[in-house]
Amino acid sequence: MKFFIDTANLNEIREAQELGILDGVTTNPSLMAKEGISGKNNVFKHYKAICDIVDGDVSAEVIATDYKGIIEEGEELITIDPKIVVKVPMIKDGIKAIKYFSQKGIRTNCTLVFSAGQALLAAKAGATYVSPFIGRLDDISQDGMELIAQIVGIYRNYDYQTEVLAASVRHTMHLINCAEVGADVVTCPLNVITGLLNHPLTDSGLAKFLADHKKVNG
Ligand code: G3P
């Protein structure tokens, strides 16, 4: 399973990259706003800075919601760096744009996916990634993980090449369950990735090893 970090914060992206396990980055307009990035030039510069840090794919989301606008924005975004994947919302014009991009060999991430039907449309349009949101479904008492498993199963039935990129991942169990059901990619905040490191038996075991070593070595 690929690990993407879901942030526009350069320090967090750097930290995850230095850990040596990072496969890519996803951003969205809310995450860019959180970093105070505004204006087209600054936004483009920020995407470039992200691309310079990571080795893998970097999802950059379009703001336009009409077919022509999505195409124009996507074609501009991909000039920033070959790592850019155009993130397109799951709307009618978005699906049409994904089809257009896929025919031109431009990679896409279909975002804001909350149902298996939406995921089927994204795959049929040729999306590179589909992003179902786990946490936001859990927030409204629907099982987000069930949706991931359902989409993975459907894509396997027909050998769709679209990768299931589990998004809105809020904690380590989300991530582990994604691996259990066979998600291709998980995108999550840095604390979810680093949370995987922790176990009290690791801490107490290491303390004991070092204490025993000290007893005989001083
Ligand atoms: O990038 C989309 C998604 O990961 C957002 O997560 O926590 O805002 O629902 P969240």
Tab-separated table of C-alpha atoms and ligand atoms in Angstrom:
chain	number	residue	atom	x	y	z
A	1	MET	CA	0.000	0.000	0.000
A	2	LYS	CA	1.311	3.440	-0.923
A	3	PHE	CA	1.486	6.110	1.787
A	4	PHE	CA	0.569	9.664	0.746
A	5	ILE	CA	0.570	12.590	3.154
A	6	ASP	CA	-2.574	14.733	3.169
A	7	THR	CA	-1.223	18.227	3.819
A	8	ALA	CA	0.187	21.334	2.172
A	9	ASN	CA	2.574	21.944	5.090
A	10	LEU	CA	6.140	21.817	3.769
A	11	ASN	CA	7.715	20.886	7.131
A	12	GLU	CA	5.362	17.935	7.574
A	13	ILE	CA	5.958	16.798	3.988
A	14	ARG	CA	9.729	17.051	4.574
A	15	GLU	CA	9.467	15.049	7.811
A	16	ALA	CA	7.478	12.249	6.142
A	17	GLN	CA	9.843	12.236	3.153
A	18	GLU	CA	12.870	11.952	5.477
A	19	LEU	CA	11.260	8.920	7.132
A	20	GLY	CA	11.785	7.207	3.765
A	21	ILE	CA	8.281	5.756	3.427
A	22	LEU	CA	6.459	8.531	1.548
A	23	ASP	CA	4.981	7.778	-1.874
A	24	GLY	CA	3.187	11.046	-2.602
A	25	VAL	CA	1.161	14.050	-1.417
A	26	THR	CA	-2.481	15.062	-1.650
A	27	THR	CA	-3.680	18.609	-1.132
A	28	ASN	CA	-7.042	20.318	-1.362
A	29	PRO	CA	-8.172	23.974	-1.283
A	30	SER	CA	-8.830	23.785	2.489
A	31	LEU	CA	-5.304	22.468	3.172
A	32	MET	CA	-3.784	25.215	0.975
A	33	ALA	CA	-5.868	27.846	2.805
A	34	LYS	CA	-4.676	26.431	6.166
A	35	GLU	CA	-1.105	27.265	5.096
A	36	GLY	CA	-2.236	30.786	4.113
A	37	ILE	CA	-1.367	30.230	0.436
A	38	SER	CA	-3.392	32.518	-1.834
A	39	GLY	CA	-3.157	33.926	-5.367
A	40	LYS	CA	-2.351	31.843	-8.432
A	41	ASN	CA	1.398	32.590	-8.448
A	42	ASN	CA	1.842	31.647	-4.806
A	43	VAL	CA	-0.296	28.537	-5.182
A	44	PHE	CA	1.760	27.390	-8.191
A	45	LYS	CA	5.041	28.159	-6.366
A	46	HIS	CA	3.825	26.166	-3.373
A	47	TYR	CA	2.959	23.141	-5.527
A	48	LYS	CA	6.433	23.368	-7.066
A	49	ALA	CA	8.012	23.467	-3.575
A	50	ILE	CA	6.046	20.328	-2.640
A	51	CYS	CA	7.119	18.568	-5.859
A	52	ASP	CA	10.759	19.413	-5.094
A	53	ILE	CA	10.517	17.630	-1.723
A	54	VAL	CA	8.762	14.382	-2.664
A	55	ASP	CA	9.592	11.601	-5.099
A	56	GLY	CA	5.982	10.599	-5.887
A	57	ASP	CA	2.707	12.005	-7.171
A	58	VAL	CA	1.352	15.343	-5.935
A	59	SER	CA	-2.400	15.936	-6.264
A	60	ALA	CA	-3.330	19.565	-7.029
A	61	GLU	CA	-7.048	20.349	-7.016
A	62	VAL	CA	-8.855	22.472	-9.591
A	63	ILE	CA	-11.174	25.232	-8.372
A	64	ALA	CA	-13.285	25.418	-11.543
A	65	THR	CA	-16.480	23.384	-11.602
A	66	ASP	CA	-17.347	23.725	-15.307
A	67	TYR	CA	-15.899	21.459	-18.011
A	68	LYS	CA	-13.971	24.182	-19.869
A	69	GLY	CA	-12.611	25.706	-16.656
A	70	ILE	CA	-11.506	22.318	-15.261
A	71	ILE	CA	-9.671	21.504	-18.515
A	72	GLU	CA	-7.926	24.906	-18.625
A	73	GLU	CA	-6.911	24.743	-14.970
A	74	GLY	CA	-5.742	21.120	-15.194
A	75	GLU	CA	-3.640	21.803	-18.285
A	76	GLU	CA	-1.973	24.704	-16.445
A	77	LEU	CA	-1.407	22.706	-13.254
A	78	ILE	CA	0.481	19.950	-15.080
A	79	THR	CA	3.008	22.500	-16.391
A	80	ILE	CA	4.255	22.990	-12.798
A	81	ASP	CA	5.950	19.579	-12.595
A	82	PRO	CA	5.571	16.072	-14.072
A	83	LYS	CA	4.615	14.828	-10.567
A	84	ILE	CA	1.360	16.819	-10.625
A	85	VAL	CA	-1.880	14.803	-10.718
A	86	VAL	CA	-4.991	16.890	-11.474
A	87	LYS	CA	-7.522	16.520	-8.667
A	88	VAL	CA	-11.073	16.858	-9.999
A	89	PRO	CA	-14.325	16.833	-8.009
A	90	MET	CA	-16.910	14.091	-8.556
A	91	ILE	CA	-19.445	16.134	-10.515
A	92	LYS	CA	-20.847	15.722	-14.032
A	93	ASP	CA	-18.387	18.155	-15.647
A	94	GLY	CA	-15.624	16.607	-13.529
A	95	ILE	CA	-16.286	13.159	-14.996
A	96	LYS	CA	-16.306	14.612	-18.520
A	97	ALA	CA	-13.007	16.360	-17.774
A	98	ILE	CA	-11.467	13.164	-16.349
A	99	LYS	CA	-12.379	11.363	-19.573
A	100	TYR	CA	-10.747	14.167	-21.578
A	101	PHE	CA	-7.600	14.123	-19.400
A	102	SER	CA	-7.292	10.320	-19.538
A	103	GLN	CA	-7.478	10.385	-23.347
A	104	LYS	CA	-4.643	12.928	-23.327
A	105	GLY	CA	-2.540	10.863	-20.899
A	106	ILE	CA	-2.983	13.420	-18.086
A	107	ARG	CA	-3.247	11.771	-14.669
A	108	THR	CA	-6.225	12.556	-12.431
A	109	ASN	CA	-7.493	12.036	-8.903
A	110	CYS	CA	-11.298	12.031	-8.656
A	111	THR	CA	-12.113	13.515	-5.256
A	112	LEU	CA	-15.151	13.850	-2.962
A	113	VAL	CA	-16.301	10.295	-3.625
A	114	PHE	CA	-18.875	8.955	-1.180
A	115	SER	CA	-20.521	6.043	-3.007
A	116	ALA	CA	-19.666	2.951	-5.060
A	117	GLY	CA	-21.633	4.360	-8.001
A	118	GLN	CA	-19.478	7.478	-8.045
A	119	ALA	CA	-16.342	5.302	-7.906
A	120	LEU	CA	-17.596	3.251	-10.874
A	121	LEU	CA	-18.081	6.425	-12.929
A	122	ALA	CA	-14.574	7.635	-12.030
A	123	ALA	CA	-13.047	4.321	-13.147
A	124	LYS	CA	-15.029	4.246	-16.381
A	125	ALA	CA	-13.897	7.812	-17.161
A	126	GLY	CA	-10.283	6.654	-16.703
A	127	ALA	CA	-9.296	8.345	-13.423
A	128	THR	CA	-5.802	7.433	-12.235
A	129	TYR	CA	-6.965	7.577	-8.609
A	130	VAL	CA	-10.358	7.643	-6.922
A	131	SER	CA	-10.584	9.270	-3.483
A	132	PRO	CA	-13.372	7.947	-1.249
A	133	PHE	CA	-13.548	9.871	2.054
A	134	ILE	CA	-13.670	7.550	5.070
A	135	GLY	CA	-13.779	9.984	8.011
A	136	ARG	CA	-16.477	12.223	6.557
A	137	LEU	CA	-18.743	9.172	6.088
A	138	ASP	CA	-18.003	8.007	9.642
A	139	ASP	CA	-18.907	11.560	10.766
A	140	ILE	CA	-22.464	11.043	9.498
A	141	SER	CA	-22.772	7.501	10.908
A	142	GLN	CA	-22.047	5.675	7.656
A	143	ASP	CA	-19.239	3.109	7.563
A	144	GLY	CA	-16.450	4.715	5.514
A	145	MET	CA	-14.324	1.572	5.584
A	146	GLU	CA	-17.174	-0.500	4.139
A	147	LEU	CA	-17.127	1.821	1.112
A	148	ILE	CA	-13.377	1.291	0.611
A	149	ALA	CA	-13.841	-2.512	0.681
A	150	GLN	CA	-16.812	-2.266	-1.690
A	151	ILE	CA	-14.886	-0.176	-4.244
A	152	VAL	CA	-11.797	-2.415	-4.031
A	153	GLY	CA	-14.059	-5.440	-4.714
A	154	ILE	CA	-15.853	-3.810	-7.655
A	155	TYR	CA	-12.612	-2.643	-9.287
A	156	ARG	CA	-11.144	-6.155	-8.934
A	157	ASN	CA	-14.222	-7.709	-10.599
A	158	TYR	CA	-13.493	-5.759	-13.773
A	159	ASP	CA	-9.759	-5.181	-13.497
A	160	TYR	CA	-10.144	-1.389	-13.531
A	161	GLN	CA	-6.742	0.303	-13.467
A	162	THR	CA	-7.960	3.193	-11.267
A	163	GLU	CA	-6.217	3.059	-7.873
A	164	VAL	CA	-8.302	3.301	-4.703
A	165	LEU	CA	-6.829	6.194	-2.722
A	166	ALA	CA	-8.454	6.135	0.711
A	167	ALA	CA	-8.827	9.733	1.941
A	168	SER	CA	-10.184	11.492	5.028
A	169	VAL	CA	-8.166	9.050	7.123
A	170	ARG	CA	-8.296	10.220	10.718
A	171	HIS	CA	-6.409	7.605	12.771
A	172	THR	CA	-4.109	4.604	12.609
A	173	MET	CA	-6.941	2.028	12.625
A	174	HIS	CA	-8.363	3.605	9.482
A	175	LEU	CA	-4.957	3.130	7.863
A	176	ILE	CA	-4.549	-0.471	9.038
A	177	ASN	CA	-8.084	-1.385	7.960
A	178	CYS	CA	-7.339	0.124	4.529
A	179	ALA	CA	-4.383	-2.238	4.227
A	180	GLU	CA	-6.604	-5.165	5.293
A	181	VAL	CA	-9.208	-4.489	2.600
A	182	GLY	CA	-6.594	-3.872	-0.100
A	183	ALA	CA	-6.717	-0.110	-0.734
A	184	ASP	CA	-3.950	0.829	-3.178
A	185	VAL	CA	-3.090	4.104	-1.451
A	186	VAL	CA	-3.879	5.770	1.848
A	187	THR	CA	-3.551	9.520	2.345
A	188	CYS	CA	-3.429	10.861	5.885
A	189	PRO	CA	-1.992	13.544	8.154
A	190	LEU	CA	1.579	13.152	9.477
A	191	ASN	CA	0.411	12.166	12.972
A	192	VAL	CA	-1.396	9.109	11.570
A	193	ILE	CA	1.786	7.950	9.822
A	194	THR	CA	4.034	8.551	12.845
A	195	GLY	CA	1.353	7.036	15.114
A	196	LEU	CA	2.193	3.674	13.552
A	197	LEU	CA	5.595	3.827	15.253
A	198	ASN	CA	4.188	3.685	18.766
A	199	HIS	CA	3.900	0.692	21.066
A	200	PRO	CA	4.483	0.734	24.843
A	201	LEU	CA	6.174	-2.695	24.707
A	202	THR	CA	8.683	-1.287	22.202
A	203	ASP	CA	9.476	1.563	24.629
A	204	SER	CA	9.759	-0.636	27.743
A	205	GLY	CA	11.650	-3.352	25.812
A	206	LEU	CA	14.199	-0.854	24.500
A	207	ALA	CA	14.640	0.690	27.958
A	208	LYS	CA	15.345	-2.801	29.409
A	209	PHE	CA	17.817	-3.711	26.629
A	210	LEU	CA	19.747	-0.464	27.191
A	211	ALA	CA	19.694	-0.861	31.003
A	212	ASP	CA	21.005	-4.475	30.755
A	213	HIS	CA	23.725	-3.350	28.342
A	214	LYS	CA	24.730	-0.587	30.763
A	215	LYS	CA	24.933	-3.041	33.706
A	216	VAL	CA	27.792	-4.962	32.122
A	217	ASN	CA	29.357	-2.237	29.967
A	218	GLY	CA	29.036	0.693	32.346
B	1	G3P	O1	-7.981	15.532	0.918
B	1	G3P	C1	-9.254	15.097	1.242
B	1	G3P	C2	-9.427	14.458	2.596
B	1	G3P	O2	-8.353	13.642	2.929
B	1	G3P	C3	-9.882	15.392	3.664
B	1	G3P	O3	-9.867	14.804	4.946
B	1	G3P	O4	-10.123	14.945	7.404
B	1	G3P	O5	-10.795	16.907	5.965
B	1	G3P	O6	-12.157	14.822	5.987
B	1	G3P	P1	-10.796	15.403	6.126
